Coordinates of C-alpha atoms and ligand atoms in Angstrom, one line a residue:
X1 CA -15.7 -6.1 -19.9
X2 CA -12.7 -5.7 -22.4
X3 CA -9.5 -7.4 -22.3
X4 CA -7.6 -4.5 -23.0
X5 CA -5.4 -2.5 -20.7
X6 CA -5.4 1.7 -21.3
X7 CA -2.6 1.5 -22.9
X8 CA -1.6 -1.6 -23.8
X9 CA 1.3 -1.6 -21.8
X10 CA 0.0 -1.1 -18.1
X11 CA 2.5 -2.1 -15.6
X12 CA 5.6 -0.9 -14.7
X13 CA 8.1 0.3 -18.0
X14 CA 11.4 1.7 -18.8
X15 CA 8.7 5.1 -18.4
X16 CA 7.8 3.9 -14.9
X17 CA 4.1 3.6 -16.2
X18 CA 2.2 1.1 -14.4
X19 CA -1.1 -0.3 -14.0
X20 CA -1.5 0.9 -10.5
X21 CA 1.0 4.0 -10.5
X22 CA 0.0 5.3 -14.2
X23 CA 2.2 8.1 -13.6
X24 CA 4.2 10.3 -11.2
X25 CA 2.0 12.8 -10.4
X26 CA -2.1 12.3 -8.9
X27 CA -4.4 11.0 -11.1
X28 CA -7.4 13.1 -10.2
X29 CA -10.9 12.7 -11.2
X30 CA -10.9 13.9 -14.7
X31 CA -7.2 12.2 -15.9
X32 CA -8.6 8.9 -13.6
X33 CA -11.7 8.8 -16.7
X34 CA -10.4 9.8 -19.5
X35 CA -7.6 6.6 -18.7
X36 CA -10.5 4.4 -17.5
X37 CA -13.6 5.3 -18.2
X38 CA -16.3 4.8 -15.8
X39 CA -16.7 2.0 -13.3
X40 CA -18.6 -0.9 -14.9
X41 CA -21.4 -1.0 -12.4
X42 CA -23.7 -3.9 -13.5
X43 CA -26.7 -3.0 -11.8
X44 CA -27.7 -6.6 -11.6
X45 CA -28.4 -6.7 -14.7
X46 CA -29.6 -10.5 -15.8
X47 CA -26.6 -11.9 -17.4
X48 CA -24.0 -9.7 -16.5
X49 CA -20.4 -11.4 -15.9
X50 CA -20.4 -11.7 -12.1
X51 CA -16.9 -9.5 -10.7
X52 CA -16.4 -12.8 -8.3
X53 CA -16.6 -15.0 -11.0
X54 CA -14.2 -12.8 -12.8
X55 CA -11.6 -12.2 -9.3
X56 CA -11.7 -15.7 -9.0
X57 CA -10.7 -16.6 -12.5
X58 CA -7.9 -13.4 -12.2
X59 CA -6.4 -15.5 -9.1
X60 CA -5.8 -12.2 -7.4
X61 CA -4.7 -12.7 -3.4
X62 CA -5.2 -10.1 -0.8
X63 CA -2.1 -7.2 -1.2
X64 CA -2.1 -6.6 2.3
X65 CA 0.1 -9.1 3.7
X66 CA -1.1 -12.7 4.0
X67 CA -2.3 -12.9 0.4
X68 CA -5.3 -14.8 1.2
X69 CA -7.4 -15.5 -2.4
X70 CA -10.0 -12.8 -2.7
X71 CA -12.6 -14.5 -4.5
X72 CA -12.9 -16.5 -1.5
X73 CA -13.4 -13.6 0.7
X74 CA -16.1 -12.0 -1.4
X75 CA -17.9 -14.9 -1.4
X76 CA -17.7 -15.4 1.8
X77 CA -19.5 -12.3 2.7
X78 CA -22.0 -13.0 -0.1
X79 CA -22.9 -16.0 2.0
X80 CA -23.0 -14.7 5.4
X81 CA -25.3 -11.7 4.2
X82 CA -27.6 -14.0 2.4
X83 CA -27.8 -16.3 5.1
X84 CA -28.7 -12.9 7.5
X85 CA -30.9 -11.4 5.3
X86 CA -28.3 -8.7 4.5
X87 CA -27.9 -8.9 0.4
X88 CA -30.4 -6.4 -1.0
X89 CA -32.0 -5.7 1.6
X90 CA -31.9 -1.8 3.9
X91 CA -29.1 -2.7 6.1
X92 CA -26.4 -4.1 3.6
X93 CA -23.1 -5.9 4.2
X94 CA -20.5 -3.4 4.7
X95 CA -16.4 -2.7 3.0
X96 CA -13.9 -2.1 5.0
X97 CA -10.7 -0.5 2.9
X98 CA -7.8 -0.9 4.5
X99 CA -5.1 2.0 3.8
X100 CA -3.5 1.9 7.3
X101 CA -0.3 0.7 6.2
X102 CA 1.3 0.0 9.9
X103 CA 4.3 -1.9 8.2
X104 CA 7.3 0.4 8.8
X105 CA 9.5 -0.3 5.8
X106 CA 6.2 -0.1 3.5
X107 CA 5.3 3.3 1.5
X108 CA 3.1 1.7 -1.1
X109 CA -0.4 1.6 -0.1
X110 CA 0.0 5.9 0.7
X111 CA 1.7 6.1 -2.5
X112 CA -1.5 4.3 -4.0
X113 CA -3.6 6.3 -1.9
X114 CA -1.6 9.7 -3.0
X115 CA -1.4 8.8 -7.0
X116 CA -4.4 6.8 -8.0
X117 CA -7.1 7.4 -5.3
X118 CA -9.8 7.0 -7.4
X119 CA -9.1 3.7 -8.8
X120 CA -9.3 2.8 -5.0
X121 CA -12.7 4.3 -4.3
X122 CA -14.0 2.3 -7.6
X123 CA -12.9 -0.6 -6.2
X124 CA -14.9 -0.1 -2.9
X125 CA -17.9 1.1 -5.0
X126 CA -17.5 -2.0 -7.0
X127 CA -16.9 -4.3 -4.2
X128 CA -19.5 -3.1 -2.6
X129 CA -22.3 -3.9 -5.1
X130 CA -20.7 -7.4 -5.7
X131 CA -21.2 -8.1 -1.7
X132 CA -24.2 -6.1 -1.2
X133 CA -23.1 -3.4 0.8
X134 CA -24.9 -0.4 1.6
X135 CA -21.9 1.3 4.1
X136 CA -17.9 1.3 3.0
X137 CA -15.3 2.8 5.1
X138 CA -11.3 3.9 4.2
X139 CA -9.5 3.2 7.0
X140 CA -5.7 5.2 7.1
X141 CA -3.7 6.3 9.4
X142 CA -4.0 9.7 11.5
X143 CA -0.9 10.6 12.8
X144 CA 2.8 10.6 10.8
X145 CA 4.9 8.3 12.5
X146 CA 8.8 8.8 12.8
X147 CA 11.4 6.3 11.5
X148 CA 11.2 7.3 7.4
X149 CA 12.0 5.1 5.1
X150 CA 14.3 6.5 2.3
X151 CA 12.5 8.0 -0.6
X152 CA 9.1 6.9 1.0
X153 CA 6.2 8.6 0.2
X154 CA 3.6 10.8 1.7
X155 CA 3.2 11.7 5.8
X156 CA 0.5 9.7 6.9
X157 CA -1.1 13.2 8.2
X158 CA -1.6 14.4 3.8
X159 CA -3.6 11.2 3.5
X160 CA -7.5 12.1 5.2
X161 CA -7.9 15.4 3.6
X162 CA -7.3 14.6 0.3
X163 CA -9.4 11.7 0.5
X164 CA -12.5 13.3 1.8
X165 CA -12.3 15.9 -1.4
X166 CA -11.7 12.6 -4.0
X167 CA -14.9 11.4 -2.5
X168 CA -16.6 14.8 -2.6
X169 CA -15.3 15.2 -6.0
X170 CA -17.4 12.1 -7.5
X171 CA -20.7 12.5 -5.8
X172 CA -22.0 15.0 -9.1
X173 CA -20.9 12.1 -11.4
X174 CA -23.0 9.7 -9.6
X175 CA -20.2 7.4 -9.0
X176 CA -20.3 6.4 -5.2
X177 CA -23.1 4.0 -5.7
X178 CA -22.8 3.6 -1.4
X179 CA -21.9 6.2 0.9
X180 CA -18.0 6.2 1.4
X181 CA -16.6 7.6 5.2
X182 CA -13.1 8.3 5.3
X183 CA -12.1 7.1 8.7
X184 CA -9.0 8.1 10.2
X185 CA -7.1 5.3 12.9
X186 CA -5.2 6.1 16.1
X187 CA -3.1 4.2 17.7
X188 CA 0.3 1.8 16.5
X189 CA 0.9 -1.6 14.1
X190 CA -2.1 -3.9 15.5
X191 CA -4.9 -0.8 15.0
X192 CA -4.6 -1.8 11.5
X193 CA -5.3 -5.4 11.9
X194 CA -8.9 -6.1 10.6
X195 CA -10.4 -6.8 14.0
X196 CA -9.3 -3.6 15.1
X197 CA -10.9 -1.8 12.3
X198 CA -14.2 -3.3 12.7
X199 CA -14.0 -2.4 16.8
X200 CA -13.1 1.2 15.8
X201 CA -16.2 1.3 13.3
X202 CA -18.2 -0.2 15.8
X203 CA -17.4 2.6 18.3
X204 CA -14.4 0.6 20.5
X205 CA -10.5 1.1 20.4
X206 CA -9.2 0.2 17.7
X207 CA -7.4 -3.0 19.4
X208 CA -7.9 -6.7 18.0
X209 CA -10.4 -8.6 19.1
X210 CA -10.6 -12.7 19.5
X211 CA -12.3 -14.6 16.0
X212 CA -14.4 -16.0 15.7
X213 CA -17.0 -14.9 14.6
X214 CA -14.7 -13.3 11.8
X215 CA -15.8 -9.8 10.1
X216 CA -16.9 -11.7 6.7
X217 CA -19.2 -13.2 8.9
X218 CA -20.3 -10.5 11.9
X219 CA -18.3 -7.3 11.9
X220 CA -19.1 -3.7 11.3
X221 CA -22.3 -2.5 12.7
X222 CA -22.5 -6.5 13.3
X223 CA -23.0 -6.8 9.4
X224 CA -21.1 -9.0 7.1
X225 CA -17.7 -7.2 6.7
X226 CA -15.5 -7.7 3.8
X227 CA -11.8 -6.0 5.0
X228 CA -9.7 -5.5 1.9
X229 CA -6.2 -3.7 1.2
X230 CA -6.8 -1.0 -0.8
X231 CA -4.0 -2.0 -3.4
X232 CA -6.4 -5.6 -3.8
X233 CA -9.3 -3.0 -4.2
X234 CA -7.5 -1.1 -6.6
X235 CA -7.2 -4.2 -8.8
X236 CA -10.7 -5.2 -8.2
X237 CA -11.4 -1.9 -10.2
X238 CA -9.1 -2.8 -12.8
X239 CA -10.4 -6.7 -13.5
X240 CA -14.1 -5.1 -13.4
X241 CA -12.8 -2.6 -16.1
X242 CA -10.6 -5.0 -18.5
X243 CA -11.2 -8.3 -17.3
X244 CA -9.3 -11.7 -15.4
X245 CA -7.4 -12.3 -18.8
X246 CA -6.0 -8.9 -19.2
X247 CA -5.0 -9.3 -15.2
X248 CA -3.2 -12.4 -16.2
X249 CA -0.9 -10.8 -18.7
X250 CA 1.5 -10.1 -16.1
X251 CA 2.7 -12.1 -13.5
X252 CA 3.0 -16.0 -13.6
X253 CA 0.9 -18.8 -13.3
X254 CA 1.1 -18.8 -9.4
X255 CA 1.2 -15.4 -8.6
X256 CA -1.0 -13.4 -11.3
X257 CA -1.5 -9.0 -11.7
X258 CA 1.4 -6.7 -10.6
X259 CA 2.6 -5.5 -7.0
X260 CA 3.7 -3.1 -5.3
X261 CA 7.2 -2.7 -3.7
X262 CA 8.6 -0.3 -1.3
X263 CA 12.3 -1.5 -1.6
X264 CA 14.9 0.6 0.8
X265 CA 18.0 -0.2 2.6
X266 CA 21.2 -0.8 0.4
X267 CA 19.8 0.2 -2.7
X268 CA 20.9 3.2 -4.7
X269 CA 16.9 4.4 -5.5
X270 CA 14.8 3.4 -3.0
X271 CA 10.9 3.5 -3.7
X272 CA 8.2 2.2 -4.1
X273 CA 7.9 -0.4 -7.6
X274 CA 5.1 -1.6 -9.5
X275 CA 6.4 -5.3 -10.8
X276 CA 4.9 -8.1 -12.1
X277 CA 4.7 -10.9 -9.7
X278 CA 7.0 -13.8 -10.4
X279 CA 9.7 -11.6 -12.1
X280 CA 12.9 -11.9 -10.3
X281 CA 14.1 -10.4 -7.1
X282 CA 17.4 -9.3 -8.2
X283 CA 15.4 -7.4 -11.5
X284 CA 13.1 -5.4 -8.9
X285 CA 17.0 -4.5 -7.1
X286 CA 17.9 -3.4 -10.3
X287 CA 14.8 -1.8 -11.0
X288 CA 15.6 0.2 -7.6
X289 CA 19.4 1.5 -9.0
X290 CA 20.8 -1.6 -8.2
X291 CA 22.8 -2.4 -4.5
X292 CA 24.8 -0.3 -2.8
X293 CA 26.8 -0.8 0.4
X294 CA 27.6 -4.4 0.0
X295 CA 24.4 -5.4 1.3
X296 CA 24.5 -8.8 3.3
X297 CA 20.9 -9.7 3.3
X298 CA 17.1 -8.9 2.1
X299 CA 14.1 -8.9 4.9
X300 CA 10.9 -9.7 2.4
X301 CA 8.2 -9.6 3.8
X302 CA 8.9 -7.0 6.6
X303 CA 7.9 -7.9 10.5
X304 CA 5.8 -10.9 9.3
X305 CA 8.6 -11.8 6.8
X306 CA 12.6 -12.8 7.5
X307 CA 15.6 -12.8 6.6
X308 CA 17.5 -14.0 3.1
X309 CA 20.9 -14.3 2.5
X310 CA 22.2 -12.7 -0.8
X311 CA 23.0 -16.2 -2.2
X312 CA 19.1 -17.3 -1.3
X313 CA 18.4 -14.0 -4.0
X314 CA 20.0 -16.4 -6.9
X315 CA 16.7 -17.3 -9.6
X316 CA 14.0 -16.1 -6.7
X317 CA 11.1 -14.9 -7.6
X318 CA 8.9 -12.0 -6.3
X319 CA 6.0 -13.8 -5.0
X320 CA 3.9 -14.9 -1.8
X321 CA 4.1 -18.7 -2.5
X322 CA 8.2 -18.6 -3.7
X323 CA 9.2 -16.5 -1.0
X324 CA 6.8 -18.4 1.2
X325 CA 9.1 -21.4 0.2
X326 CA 12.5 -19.4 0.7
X327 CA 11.6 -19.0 3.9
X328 CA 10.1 -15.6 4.2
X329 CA 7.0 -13.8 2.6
X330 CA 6.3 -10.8 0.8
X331 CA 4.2 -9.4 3.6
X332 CA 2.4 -6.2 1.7
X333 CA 5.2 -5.9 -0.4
X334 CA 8.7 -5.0 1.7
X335 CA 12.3 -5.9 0.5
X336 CA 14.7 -3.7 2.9
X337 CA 18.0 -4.8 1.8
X338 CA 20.9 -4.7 5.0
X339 CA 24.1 -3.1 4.0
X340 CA 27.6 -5.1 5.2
X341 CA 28.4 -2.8 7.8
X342 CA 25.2 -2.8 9.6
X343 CA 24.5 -6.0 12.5
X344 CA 21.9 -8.5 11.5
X345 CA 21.1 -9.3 15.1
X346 CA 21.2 -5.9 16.4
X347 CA 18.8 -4.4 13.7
X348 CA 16.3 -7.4 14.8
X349 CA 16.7 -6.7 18.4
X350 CA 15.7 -3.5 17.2
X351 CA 12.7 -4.4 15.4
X352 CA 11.6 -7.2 18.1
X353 CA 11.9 -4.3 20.9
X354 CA 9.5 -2.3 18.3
X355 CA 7.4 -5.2 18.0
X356 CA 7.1 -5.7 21.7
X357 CA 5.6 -2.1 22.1
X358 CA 3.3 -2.1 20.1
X359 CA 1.5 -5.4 22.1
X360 CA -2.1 -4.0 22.7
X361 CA -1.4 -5.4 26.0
X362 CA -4.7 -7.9 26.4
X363 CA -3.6 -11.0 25.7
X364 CA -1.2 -13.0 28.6
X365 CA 1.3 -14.6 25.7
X366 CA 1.7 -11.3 24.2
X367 CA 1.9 -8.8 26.9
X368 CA 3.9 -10.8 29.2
X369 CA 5.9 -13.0 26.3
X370 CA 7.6 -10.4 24.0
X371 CA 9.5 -8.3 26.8
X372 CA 11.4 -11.6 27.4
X373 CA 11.4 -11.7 24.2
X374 CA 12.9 -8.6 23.3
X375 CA 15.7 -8.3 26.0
X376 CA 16.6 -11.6 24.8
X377 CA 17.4 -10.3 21.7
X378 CA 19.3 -7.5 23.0
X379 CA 21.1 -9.6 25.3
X380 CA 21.9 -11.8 22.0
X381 CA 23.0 -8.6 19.9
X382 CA 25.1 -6.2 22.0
X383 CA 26.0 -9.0 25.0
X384 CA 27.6 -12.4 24.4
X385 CA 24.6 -15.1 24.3
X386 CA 25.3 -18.4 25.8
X387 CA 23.0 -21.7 25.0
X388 CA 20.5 -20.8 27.8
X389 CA 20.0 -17.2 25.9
X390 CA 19.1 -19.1 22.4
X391 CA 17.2 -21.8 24.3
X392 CA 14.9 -18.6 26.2
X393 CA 14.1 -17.4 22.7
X394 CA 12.7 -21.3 21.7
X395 CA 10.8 -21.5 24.5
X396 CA 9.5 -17.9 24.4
X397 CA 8.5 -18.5 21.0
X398 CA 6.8 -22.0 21.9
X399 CA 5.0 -19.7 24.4
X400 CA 3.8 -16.9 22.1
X401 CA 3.5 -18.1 18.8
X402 CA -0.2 -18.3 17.8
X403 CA -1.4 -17.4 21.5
X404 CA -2.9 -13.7 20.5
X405 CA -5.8 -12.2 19.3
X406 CA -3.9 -10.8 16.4
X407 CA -0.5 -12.2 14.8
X408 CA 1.3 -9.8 16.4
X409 CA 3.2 -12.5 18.7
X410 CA 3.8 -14.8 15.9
X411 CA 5.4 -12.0 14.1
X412 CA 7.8 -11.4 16.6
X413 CA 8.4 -14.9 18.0
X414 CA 9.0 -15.7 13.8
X415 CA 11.4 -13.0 13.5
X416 CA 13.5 -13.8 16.4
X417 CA 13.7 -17.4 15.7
X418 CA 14.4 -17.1 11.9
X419 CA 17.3 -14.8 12.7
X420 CA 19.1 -16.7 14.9
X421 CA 18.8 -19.6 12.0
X422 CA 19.8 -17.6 9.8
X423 CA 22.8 -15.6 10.7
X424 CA 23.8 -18.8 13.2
X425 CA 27.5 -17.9 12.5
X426 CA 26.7 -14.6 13.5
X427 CA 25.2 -15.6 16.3
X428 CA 28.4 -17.9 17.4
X429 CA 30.7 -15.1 16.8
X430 CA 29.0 -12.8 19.4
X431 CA 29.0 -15.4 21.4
X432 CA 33.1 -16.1 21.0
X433 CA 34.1 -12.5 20.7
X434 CA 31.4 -10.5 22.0
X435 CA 29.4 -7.9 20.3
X436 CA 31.4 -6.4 17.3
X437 CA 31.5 -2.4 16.1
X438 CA 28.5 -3.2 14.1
X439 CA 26.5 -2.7 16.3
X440 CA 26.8 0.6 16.0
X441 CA 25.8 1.1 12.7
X442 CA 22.7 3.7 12.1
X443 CA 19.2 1.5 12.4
X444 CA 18.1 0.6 9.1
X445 CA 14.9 -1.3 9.8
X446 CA 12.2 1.4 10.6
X447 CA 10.8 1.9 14.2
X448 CA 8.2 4.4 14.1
X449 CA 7.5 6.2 17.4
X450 CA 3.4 5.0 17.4
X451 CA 2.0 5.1 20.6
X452 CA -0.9 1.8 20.7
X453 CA -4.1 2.8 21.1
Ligands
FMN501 C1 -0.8 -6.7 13.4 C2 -1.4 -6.7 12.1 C3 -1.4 -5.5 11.3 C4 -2.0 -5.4 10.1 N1 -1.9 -4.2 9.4 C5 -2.4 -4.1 8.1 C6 -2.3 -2.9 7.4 O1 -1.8 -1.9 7.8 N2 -2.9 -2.9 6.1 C7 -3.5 -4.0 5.6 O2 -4.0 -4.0 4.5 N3 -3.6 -5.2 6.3 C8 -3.1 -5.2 7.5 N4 -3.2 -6.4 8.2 C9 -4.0 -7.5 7.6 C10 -5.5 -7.3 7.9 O3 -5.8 -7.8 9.1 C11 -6.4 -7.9 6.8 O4 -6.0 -9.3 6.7 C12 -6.1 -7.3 5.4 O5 -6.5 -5.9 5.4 C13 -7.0 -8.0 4.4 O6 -6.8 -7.4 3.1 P1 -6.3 -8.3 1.9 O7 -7.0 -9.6 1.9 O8 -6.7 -7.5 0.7 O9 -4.8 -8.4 2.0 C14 -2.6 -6.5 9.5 C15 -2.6 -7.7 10.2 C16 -2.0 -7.8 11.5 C17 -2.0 -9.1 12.2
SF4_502 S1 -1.8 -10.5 20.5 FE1 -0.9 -8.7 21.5 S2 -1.1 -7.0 20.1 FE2 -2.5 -8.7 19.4 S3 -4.4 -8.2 20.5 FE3 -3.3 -9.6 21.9 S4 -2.2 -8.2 23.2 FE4 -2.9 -7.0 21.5

């Protein structure tokens, strides 16, 4: 493996080169090895540097939300499909890549998907012979939800075809080492959770289902599973190519590699931005045109995130453990910055009300929960809440939180909670003067019309 990057200066420039996003247009097969070369397959050959050994040494966490370490979950499956007889054997382990992108405000993973597919598909053909696998599957959306984001990218409905003819187009170079199905997903935010995706593989709905046993250790076709953003696959292709030292060049100690960023809201360019991790929030604003309209607060981390206040933005730093520690997250990669004329506690009653239909509708908590939850909300934004409204939303969230098959409850439950702490004088002045004409301002968080499967 070398230490170099392509170019020597992979992630995102003054050009708008990066190391995931090389350029504007789609890297297709020919431009994807001339920048890369082929994918280091090591063939288990004796001796050969071990791409675990060299994630785990990179640090890189999981892109698509939680930011769990990935070296962990390789290994994981590693184990489970030795202990089943799996690893080298017929049957396999299996990849899962997940390219769903349910998260409204997020554009990136289609935009990685669009640009750079075949860095993608190498990382499920690499991942697949670290882990043993003899199936993978890319998992994106079917239909094209409503609610766009501002300058977001592709419809989900581009995403399958073009896909199936990347995949097509490497079979005469010999480079998908496993047989990769592009599988297309019905159905709203939780058919994207990984539970979901194994069920759908396995020939159910693609709804949650209760862990354990967890897919690492039973899950598609009851094999080993190893579920993976595709952005983290996309950077397991690049550490097998140049190595965990060349990963570490950007980013900090804490938070290694680049990220992507769909920024929208109050920003003058809204996108999707390929930053190092640990560089500032207010550089990647800048990086997006800079604010506009005023804006009163950032959501990081989108529905699993929460709210900041523009003073909290002072010295932050773009990653999963310092926003963790602001108080919200950087989910897969979401900053959706609320201009001043807009209503914090309407846009969330908004969201929460999203939130609450997309419940899969199985688990008691969830199904029966987030309705009281939502119309609390509304009654909190466009009515004038009393103690006994706020104290409903604590004891709904007591209820909910952590009672689902999927986080879907918690998401909610966390949203709702950590708005009413953090726009509490807000929330007091609805409650002295009733709802004001912000309300009324256009919805800038993103509620796509998905139907649950
Ligand atoms: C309700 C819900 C929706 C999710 N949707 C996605 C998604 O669209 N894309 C994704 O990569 N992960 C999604 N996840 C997380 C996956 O379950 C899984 O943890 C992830 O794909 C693992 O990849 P990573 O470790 O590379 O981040 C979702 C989780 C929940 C609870
Ligand atoms: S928690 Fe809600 S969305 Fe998740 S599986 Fe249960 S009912 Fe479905």
């Amino acid at each position: 493996m070398g230490q170099q990057g392509p170019d020597g200066t992979t992630r995102q420039d003054q050009h708008g080169q990066g190391r995931l996003l090389p350029g504007d247009g789609t890297v297709d097969l020919a431009a994807h090895l001339d920048l890369h070369g082929p994918p280091p397959f090591s063939d288990g050959r004796p001796g050969a540097v071990s791409l675990i050994d060299q994630v785990d040494k990179a640090g890189l966490t999981g892109r698509g939300g939680a930011g769990f370490p990935t070296g962990r979950k390789l290994r994981a499956v590693v184990e489970a499909g030795r202990r089943g007889g799996a690893m080298h054997s017929q049957v396999g382990t299996v990849v899962v890549a997940n390219g769903a992108e349910s998260e409204p405000a997020s554009r990136k993973d289609r935009q990685l998907l669009s640009q750079s597919p075949h860095l993608v598909l190498d990382g499920m053909v690499l991942a697949a012979e670290a882990v043993g696998a003899t199936r993978t599957y890319l998992c994106v959306h079917a239909a094209a939800p409503g609610g766009a984001v501002q300058g977001g990218g592709p419809p989900r409905e581009a995403l399958g075809g073009p896909l199936r003819e990347a995949v097509v187009s490497r079979e005469r170079s010999g480079l998908n080492r496993v047989p990769i199905q592009v599988v297309e997903i019905p159905g709203g935010y939780v058919s994207s959770q990984e539970t979901a995706l194994v069920n759908l593989i396995n020939g159910g709905r693609a709804v949650p289902t209760f862990v354990p046993p967890r897919p690492a250790v039973r899950g598609a076709h009851k094999r080993p599973t190893l579920v993976q953003n595709v952005e983290t696959l996309a950077n397991i292709a690049l550490i097998a190519r140049y190595g965990a030292d060349w990963f570490r060049q950007a980013g900090d100690a804490e938070a290694p590699g680049t990220a992507l960023v769909t920024v929208s809201g109050a920003v003058t360019s809204p996108g999707v931005y390929e930053v190092d991790l640990g560089s500032r929030v207010t550089d990647l604003i800048s990086l997006a045109g800079g604010p506009a309209a005023d804006p009163q607060a950032v959501l990081a981390g989108g529905y699993f995130g929460g709210w900041l206040p523009m003073q909290a933005l002072a010295g932050l730093r773009l990653s999963q453990p310092s926003l963790r520690r602001a108080g919200a997250s950087l989910g897969p990669g979401v900053i959706v910055l609320l201009p001043a004329a807009a209503c914090p506690l309407a846009e969330t009653a908004h969201a929460v009300a999203y939130l609450a239909g997309q419940s899969a509708g199985q688990c008691g908590p969830c199904k029966l929960g987030l309705p009281v939850l939502a119309e609390c909300m509304q009654r909190i934004a466009f009515g004038r809440p009393g103690r006994d409204l706020l104290g409903s939303v604590q004891q709904v969230f007591a209820l909910v939180a952590g009672r689902g098959a999927c986080h879907l409850p918690d998401s909610a439950a966390g949203l709702a909670a950590g708005t009413l702490a953090v726009f509490e004088a807000e929330v007091r002045r609805h409650a002295e003067q009733g709802p004001c004409p912000r309300v009324n301002h256009p919805q800038v968080l993103p509620a796509p019309d998905l139907v649950p499967a």
